[in-house]
PDB file of C-alpha atoms in Angstrom:
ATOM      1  CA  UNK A   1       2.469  15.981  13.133  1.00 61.00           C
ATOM      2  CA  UNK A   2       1.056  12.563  13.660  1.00 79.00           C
ATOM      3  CA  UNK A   3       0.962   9.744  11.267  1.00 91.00           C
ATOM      4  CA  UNK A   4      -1.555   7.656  10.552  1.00 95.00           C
ATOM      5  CA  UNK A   5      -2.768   5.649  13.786  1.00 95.00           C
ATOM      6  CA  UNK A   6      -4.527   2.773  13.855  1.00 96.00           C
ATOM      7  CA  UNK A   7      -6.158   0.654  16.775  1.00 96.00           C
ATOM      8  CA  UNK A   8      -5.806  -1.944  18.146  1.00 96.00           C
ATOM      9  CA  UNK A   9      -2.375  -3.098  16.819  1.00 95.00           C
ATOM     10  CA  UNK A  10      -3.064  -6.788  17.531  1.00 95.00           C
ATOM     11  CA  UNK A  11      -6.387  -8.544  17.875  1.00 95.00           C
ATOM     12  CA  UNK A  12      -7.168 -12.444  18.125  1.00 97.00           C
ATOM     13  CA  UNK A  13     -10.426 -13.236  17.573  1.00 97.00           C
ATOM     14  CA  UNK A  14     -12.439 -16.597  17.189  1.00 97.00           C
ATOM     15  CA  UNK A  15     -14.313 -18.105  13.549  1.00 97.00           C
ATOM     16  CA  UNK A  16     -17.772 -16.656  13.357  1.00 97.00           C
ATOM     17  CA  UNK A  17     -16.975 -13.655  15.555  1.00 97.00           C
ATOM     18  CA  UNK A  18     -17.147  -9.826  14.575  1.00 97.00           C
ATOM     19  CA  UNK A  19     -14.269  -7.356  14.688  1.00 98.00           C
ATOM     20  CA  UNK A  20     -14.319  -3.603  14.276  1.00 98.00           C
ATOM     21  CA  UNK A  21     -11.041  -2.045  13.444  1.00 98.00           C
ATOM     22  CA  UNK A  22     -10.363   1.970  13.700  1.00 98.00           C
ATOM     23  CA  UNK A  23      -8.055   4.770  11.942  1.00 97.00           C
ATOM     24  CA  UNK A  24      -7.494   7.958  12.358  1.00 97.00           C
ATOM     25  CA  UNK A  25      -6.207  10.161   9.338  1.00 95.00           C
ATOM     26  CA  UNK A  26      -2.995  12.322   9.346  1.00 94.00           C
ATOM     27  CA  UNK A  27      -4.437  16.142  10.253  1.00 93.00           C
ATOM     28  CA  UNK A  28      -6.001  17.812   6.896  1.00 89.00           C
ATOM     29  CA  UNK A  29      -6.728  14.463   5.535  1.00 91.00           C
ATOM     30  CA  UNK A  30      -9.703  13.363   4.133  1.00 90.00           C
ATOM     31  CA  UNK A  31      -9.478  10.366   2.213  1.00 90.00           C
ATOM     32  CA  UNK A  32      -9.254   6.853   3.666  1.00 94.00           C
ATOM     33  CA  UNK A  33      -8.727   3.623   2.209  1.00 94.00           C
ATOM     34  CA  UNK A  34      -8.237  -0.056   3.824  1.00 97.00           C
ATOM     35  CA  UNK A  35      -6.148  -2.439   2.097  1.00 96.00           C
ATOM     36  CA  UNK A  36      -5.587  -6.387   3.541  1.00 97.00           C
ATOM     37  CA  UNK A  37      -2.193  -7.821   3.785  1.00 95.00           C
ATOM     38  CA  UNK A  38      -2.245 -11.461   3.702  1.00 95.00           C
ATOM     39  CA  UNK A  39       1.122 -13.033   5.236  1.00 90.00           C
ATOM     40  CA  UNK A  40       3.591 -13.055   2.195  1.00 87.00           C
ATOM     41  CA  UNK A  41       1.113 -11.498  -0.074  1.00 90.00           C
ATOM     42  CA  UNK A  42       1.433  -7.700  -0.988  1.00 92.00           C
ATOM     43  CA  UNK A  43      -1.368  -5.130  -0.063  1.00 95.00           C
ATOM     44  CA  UNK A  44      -5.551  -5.721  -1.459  1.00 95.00           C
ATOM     45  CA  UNK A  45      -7.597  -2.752  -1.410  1.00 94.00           C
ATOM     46  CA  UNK A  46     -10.996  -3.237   0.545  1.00 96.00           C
ATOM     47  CA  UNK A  47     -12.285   0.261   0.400  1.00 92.00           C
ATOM     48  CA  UNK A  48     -11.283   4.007  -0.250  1.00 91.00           C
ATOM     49  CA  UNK A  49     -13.507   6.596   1.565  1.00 92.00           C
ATOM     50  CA  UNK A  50     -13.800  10.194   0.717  1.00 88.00           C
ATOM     51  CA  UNK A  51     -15.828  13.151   2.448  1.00 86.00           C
ATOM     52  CA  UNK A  52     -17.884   9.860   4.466  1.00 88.00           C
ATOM     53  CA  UNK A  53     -18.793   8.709   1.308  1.00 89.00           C
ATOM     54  CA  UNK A  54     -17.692   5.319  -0.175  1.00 90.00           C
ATOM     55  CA  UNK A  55     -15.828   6.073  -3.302  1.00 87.00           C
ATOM     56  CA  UNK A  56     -14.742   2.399  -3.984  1.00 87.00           C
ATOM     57  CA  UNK A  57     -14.470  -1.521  -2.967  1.00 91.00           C
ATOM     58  CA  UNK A  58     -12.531  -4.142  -4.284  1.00 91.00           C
ATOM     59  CA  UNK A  59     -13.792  -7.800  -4.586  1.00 93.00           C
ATOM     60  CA  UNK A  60     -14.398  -8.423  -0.776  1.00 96.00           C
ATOM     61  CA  UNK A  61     -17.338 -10.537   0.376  1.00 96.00           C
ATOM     62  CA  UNK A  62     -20.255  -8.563   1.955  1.00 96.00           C
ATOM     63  CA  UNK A  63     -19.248  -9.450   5.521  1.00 97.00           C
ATOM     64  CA  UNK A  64     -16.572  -6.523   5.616  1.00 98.00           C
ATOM     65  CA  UNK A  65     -17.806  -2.894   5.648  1.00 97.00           C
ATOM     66  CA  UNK A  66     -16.545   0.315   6.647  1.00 97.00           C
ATOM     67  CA  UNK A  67     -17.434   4.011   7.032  1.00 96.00           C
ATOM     68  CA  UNK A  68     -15.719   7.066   7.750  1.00 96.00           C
ATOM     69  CA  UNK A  69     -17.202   9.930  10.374  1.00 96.00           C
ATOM     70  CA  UNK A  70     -17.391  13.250  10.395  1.00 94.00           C
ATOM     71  CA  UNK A  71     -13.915  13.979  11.373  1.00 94.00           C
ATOM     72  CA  UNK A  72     -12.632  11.815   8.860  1.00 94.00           C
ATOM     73  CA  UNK A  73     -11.868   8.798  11.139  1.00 96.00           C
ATOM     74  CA  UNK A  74     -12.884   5.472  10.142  1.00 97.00           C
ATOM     75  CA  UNK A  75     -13.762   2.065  10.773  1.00 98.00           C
ATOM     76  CA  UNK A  76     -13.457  -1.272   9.323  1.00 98.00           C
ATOM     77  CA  UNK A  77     -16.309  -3.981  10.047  1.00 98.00           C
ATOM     78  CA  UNK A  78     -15.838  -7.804   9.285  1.00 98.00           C
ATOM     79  CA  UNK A  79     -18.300 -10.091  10.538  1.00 97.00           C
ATOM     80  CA  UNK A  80     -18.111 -13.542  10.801  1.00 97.00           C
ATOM     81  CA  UNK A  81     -14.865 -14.277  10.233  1.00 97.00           C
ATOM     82  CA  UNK A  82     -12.979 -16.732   8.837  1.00 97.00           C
ATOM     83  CA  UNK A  83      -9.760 -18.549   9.592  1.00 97.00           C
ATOM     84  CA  UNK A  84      -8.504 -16.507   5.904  1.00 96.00           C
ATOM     85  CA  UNK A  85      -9.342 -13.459   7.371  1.00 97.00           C
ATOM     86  CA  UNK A  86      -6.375 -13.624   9.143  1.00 97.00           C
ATOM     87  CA  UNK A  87      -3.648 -10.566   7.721  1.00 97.00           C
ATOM     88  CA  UNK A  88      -2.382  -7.470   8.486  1.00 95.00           C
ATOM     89  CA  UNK A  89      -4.927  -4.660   7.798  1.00 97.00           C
ATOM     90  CA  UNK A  90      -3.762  -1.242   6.813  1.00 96.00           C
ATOM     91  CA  UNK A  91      -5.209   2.085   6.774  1.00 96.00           C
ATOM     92  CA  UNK A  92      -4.137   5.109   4.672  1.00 94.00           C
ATOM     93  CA  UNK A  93      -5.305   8.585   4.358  1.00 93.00           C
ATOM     94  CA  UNK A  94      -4.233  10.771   1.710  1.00 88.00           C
ATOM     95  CA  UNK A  95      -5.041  14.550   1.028  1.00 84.00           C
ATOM     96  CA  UNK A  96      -7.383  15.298  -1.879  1.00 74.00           C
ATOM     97  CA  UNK A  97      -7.046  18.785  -4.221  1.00 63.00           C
ATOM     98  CA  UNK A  98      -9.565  20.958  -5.632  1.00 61.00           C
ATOM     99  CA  UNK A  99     -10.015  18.372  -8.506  1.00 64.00           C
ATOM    100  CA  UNK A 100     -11.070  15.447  -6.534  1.00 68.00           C
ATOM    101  CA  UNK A 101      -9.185  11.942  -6.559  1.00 67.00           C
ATOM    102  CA  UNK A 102      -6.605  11.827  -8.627  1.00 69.00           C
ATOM    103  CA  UNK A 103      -3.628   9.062  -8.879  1.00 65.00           C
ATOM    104  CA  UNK A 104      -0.842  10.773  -8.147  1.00 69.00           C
ATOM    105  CA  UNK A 105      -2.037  11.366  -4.377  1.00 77.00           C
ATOM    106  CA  UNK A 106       0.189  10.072  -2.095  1.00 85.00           C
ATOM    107  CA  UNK A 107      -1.379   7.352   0.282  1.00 89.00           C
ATOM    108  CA  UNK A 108       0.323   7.452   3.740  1.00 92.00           C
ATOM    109  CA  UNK A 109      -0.121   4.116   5.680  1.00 94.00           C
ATOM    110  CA  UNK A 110      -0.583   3.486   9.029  1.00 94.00           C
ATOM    111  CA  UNK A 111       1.159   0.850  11.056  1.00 93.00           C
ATOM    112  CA  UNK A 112      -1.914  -1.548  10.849  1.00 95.00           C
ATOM    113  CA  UNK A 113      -3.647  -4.256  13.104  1.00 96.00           C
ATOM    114  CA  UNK A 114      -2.468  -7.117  12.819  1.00 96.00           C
ATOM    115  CA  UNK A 115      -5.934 -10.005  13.115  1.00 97.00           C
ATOM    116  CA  UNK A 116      -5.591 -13.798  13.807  1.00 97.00           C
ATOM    117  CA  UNK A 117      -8.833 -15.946  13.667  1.00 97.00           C
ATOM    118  CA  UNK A 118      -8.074 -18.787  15.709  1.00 96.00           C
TER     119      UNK A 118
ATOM    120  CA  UNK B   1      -6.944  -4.057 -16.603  1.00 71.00           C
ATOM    121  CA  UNK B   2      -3.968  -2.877 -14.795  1.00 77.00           C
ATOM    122  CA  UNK B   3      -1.132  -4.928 -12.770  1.00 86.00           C
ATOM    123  CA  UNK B   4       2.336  -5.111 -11.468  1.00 92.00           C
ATOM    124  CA  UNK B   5       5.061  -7.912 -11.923  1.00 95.00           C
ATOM    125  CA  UNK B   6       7.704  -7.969  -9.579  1.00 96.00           C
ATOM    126  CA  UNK B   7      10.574 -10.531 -11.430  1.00 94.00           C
ATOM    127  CA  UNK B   8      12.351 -11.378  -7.996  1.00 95.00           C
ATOM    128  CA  UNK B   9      10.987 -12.257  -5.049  1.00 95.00           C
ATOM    129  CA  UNK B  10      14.234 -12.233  -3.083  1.00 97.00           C
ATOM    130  CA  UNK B  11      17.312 -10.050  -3.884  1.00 98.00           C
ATOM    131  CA  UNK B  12      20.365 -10.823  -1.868  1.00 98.00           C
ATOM    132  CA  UNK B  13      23.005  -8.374  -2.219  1.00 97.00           C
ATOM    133  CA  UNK B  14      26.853  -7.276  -0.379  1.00 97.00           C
ATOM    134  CA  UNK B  15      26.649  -3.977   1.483  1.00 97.00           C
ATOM    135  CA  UNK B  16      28.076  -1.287  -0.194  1.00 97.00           C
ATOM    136  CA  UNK B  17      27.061  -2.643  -3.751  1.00 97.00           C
ATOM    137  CA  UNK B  18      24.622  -1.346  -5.917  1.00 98.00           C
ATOM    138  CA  UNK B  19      20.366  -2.362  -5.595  1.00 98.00           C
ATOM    139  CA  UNK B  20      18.212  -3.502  -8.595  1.00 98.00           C
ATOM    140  CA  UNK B  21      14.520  -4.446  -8.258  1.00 98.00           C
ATOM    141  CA  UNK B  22      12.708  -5.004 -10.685  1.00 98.00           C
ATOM    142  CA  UNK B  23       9.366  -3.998 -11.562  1.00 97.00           C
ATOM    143  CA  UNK B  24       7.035  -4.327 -14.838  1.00 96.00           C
ATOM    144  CA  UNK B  25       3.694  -3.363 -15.330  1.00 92.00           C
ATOM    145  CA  UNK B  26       0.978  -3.392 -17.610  1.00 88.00           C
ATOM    146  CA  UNK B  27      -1.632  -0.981 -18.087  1.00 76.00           C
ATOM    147  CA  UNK B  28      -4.144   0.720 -21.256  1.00 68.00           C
ATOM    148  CA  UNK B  29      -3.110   4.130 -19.940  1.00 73.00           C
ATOM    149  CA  UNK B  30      -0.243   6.219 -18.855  1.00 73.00           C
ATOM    150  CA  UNK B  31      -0.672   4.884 -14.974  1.00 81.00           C
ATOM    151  CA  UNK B  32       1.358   6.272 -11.769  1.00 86.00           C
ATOM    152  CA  UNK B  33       3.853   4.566 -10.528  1.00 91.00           C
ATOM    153  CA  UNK B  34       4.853   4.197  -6.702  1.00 93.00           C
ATOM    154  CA  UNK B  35       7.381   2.382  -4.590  1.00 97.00           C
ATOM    155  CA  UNK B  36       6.690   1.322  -1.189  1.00 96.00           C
ATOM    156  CA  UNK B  37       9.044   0.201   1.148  1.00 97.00           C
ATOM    157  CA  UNK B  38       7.850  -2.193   4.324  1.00 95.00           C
ATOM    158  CA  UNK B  39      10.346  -2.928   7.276  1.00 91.00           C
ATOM    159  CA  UNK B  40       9.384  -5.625   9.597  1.00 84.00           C
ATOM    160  CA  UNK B  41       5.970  -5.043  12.088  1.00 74.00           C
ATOM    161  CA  UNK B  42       5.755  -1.885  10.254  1.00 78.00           C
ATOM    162  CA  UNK B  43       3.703  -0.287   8.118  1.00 83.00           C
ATOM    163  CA  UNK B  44       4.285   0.921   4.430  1.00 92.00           C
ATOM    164  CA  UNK B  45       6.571   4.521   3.906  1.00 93.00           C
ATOM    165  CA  UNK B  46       6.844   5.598   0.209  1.00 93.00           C
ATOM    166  CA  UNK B  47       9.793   5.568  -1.630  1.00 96.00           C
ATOM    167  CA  UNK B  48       8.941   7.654  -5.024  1.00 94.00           C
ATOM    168  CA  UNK B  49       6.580   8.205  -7.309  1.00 90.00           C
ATOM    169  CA  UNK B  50       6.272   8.856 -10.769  1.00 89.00           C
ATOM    170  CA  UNK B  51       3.650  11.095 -11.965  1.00 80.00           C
ATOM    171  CA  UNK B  52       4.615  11.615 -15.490  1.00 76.00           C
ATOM    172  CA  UNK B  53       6.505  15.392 -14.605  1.00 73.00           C
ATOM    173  CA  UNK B  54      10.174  13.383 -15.761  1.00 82.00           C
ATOM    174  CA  UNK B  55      10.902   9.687 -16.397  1.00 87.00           C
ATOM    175  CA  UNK B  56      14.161   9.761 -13.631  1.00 93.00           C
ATOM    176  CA  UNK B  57      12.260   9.448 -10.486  1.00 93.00           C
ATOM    177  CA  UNK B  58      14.988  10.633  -7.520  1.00 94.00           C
ATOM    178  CA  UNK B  59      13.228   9.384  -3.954  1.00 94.00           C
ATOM    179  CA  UNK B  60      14.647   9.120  -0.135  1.00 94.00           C
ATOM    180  CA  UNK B  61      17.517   7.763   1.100  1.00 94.00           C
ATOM    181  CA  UNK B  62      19.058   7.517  -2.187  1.00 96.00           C
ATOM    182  CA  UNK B  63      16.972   5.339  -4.471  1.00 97.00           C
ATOM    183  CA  UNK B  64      15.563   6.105  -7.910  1.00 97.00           C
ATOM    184  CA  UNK B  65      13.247   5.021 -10.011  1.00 97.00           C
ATOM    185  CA  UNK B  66      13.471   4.860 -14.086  1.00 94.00           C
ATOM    186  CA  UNK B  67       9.819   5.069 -16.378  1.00 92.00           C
ATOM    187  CA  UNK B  68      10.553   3.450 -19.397  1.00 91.00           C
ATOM    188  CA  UNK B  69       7.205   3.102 -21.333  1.00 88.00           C
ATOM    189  CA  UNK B  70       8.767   1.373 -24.020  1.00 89.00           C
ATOM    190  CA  UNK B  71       9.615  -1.110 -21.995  1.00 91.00           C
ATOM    191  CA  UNK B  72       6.960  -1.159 -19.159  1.00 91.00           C
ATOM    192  CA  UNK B  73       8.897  -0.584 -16.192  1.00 94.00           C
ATOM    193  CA  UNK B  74      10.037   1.108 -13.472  1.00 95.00           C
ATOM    194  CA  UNK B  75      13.089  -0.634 -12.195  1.00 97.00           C
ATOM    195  CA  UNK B  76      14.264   0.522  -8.422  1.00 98.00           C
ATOM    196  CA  UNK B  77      17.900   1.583  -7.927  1.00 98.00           C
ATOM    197  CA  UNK B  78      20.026   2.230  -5.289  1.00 98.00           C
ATOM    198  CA  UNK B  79      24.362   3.061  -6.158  1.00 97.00           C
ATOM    199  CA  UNK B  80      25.253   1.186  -2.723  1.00 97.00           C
ATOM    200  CA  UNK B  81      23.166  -0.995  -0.308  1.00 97.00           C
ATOM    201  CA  UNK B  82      23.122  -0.108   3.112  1.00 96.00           C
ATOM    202  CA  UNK B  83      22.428  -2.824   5.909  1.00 96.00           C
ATOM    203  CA  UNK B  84      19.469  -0.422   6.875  1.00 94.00           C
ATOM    204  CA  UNK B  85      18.001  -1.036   3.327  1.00 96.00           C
ATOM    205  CA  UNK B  86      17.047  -4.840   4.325  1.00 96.00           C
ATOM    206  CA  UNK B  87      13.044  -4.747   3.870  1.00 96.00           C
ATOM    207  CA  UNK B  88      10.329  -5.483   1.387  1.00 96.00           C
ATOM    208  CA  UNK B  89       9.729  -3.415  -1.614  1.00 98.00           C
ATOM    209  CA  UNK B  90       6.118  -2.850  -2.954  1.00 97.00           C
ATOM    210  CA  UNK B  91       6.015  -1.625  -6.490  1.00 97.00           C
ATOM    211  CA  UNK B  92       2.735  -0.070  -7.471  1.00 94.00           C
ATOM    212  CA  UNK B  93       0.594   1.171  -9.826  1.00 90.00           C
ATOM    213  CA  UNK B  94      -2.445   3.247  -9.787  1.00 84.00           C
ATOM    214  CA  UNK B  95      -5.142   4.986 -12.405  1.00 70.00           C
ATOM    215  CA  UNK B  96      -7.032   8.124 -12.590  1.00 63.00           C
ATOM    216  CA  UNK B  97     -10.430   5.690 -13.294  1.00 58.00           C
ATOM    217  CA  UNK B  98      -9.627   3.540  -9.997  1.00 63.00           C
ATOM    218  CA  UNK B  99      -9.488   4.604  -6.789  1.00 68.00           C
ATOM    219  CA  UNK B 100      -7.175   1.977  -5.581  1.00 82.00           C
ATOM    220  CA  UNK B 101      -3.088   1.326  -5.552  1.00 87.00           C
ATOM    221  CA  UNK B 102      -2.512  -2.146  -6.886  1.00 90.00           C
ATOM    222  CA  UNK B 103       0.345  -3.334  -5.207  1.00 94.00           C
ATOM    223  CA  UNK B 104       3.546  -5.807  -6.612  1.00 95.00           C
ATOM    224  CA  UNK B 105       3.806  -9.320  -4.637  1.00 94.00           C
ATOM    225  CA  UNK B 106       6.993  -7.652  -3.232  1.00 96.00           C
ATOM    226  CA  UNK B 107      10.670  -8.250  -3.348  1.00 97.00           C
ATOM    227  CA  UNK B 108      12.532  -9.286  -0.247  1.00 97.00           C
ATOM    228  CA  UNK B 109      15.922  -7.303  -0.077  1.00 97.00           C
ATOM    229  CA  UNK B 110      18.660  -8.947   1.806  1.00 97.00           C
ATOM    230  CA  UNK B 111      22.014  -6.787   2.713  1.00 97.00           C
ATOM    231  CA  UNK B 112      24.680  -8.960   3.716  1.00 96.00           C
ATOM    232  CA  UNK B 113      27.355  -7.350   5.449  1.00 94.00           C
TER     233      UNK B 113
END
């Protein structure tokens, strides 16, 4: 089975401009999260995403947004960005039980896009 | 509010010896506990997890994990280091009230041969 996939894997983009990022869950998954990895700095969580709704956000600006389709893809929004937007973004699905969200579900990451703002 | 101390931001180690990295945490509730493991231009593959079921965490190729509440940590071990073992190590914690992991700063391991 596939992993977690995530497009593009490298993306240089200019101060002010807009960048969409996308991910694509491992099969049966439907929980997604985003999480920004800033060069030396361990994983932030942006958003988690669960049955297209959003089901949390950490202390990001407004400019980034996200949503999550009907099969379970998603994308990741920033708009005008900033020289500190620059980091590796990461994408991970995990599978979600009868009970909902717990913590002990395992978050599989993708290989991430790496974004420079020049 | 929850968090995760990694004491060493760089362990340098012989191969063949045995791993340590160390991890503390601090949180109100009985949290789960994760390890990540990053090798370069890649993304993040899980180590182990603790989920409360026993307190010696056994993950892949051959590292455990020890939950000592007492002491708030989950310390990473490995009996010998294998040059293939060079990477960073995310220690992490997450609650049932968040939705979110909340990762370690990371410890850089270093095998020297």
């Amino acid at each position: 089975d596939a992993g977690v996939t995530q497009s593009p894997t490298h993306l240089i983009k200019t101060r002010g401009q807009h960048v969409t990022l996308r991910c694509s869950p491992i099969s049966g998954h439907k929980s997604v999260s985003w999480y920004q990895q800033v060069l030396g700095q361990g994983p932030q969580f942006i958003f988690q995403y669960y049955e297209k709704e959003e089901r949390g956000r950490g202390n990001f600006p407004d400019r980034f947004s996200a949503r999550q389709f009907p099969n379970y893809s998603s994308e990741l929004n920033v708009n005008a960005l900033l020289l500190g937007d620059s980091a590796l973004y990461l994408c991970a699905s995990s599978s979600v039980g009868s009970g909902g969200i717990r913590s002990t579900d395992t978050q599989y990451f993708g290989p991430g896009t790496r974004l420079t703002v020049l | 509010a929850q968090s995760v101390t990694q004491l060493d931001s760089h362990v340098s180690v012989s191969e063949g010896t045995p791993v340590l990295l160390r991890c503390n945490y601090s949180s109100s509730y009985s949290p789960s506990l994760f390890w990540y493991v990053q090798h370069p231009n890649k993304g993040l593959q899980l180590l182990l997890k603790y989920t409360s079921a026993a307190t010696l965490v056994k993950g892949i190729n051959g590292f455990e994990a020890e939950f000592k509440k007492s002491e708030t940590s989950f310390h990473l071990t490995k009996p010998s280091a294998h040059m293939s073992d060079a990477a960073e190590y995310f220690c992490v914690v997450r609650m049932d009230s968040s939705y979110k992991l909340i990762f370690g700063s990371g410890t850089r391991l270093l095998v020297r041969p």
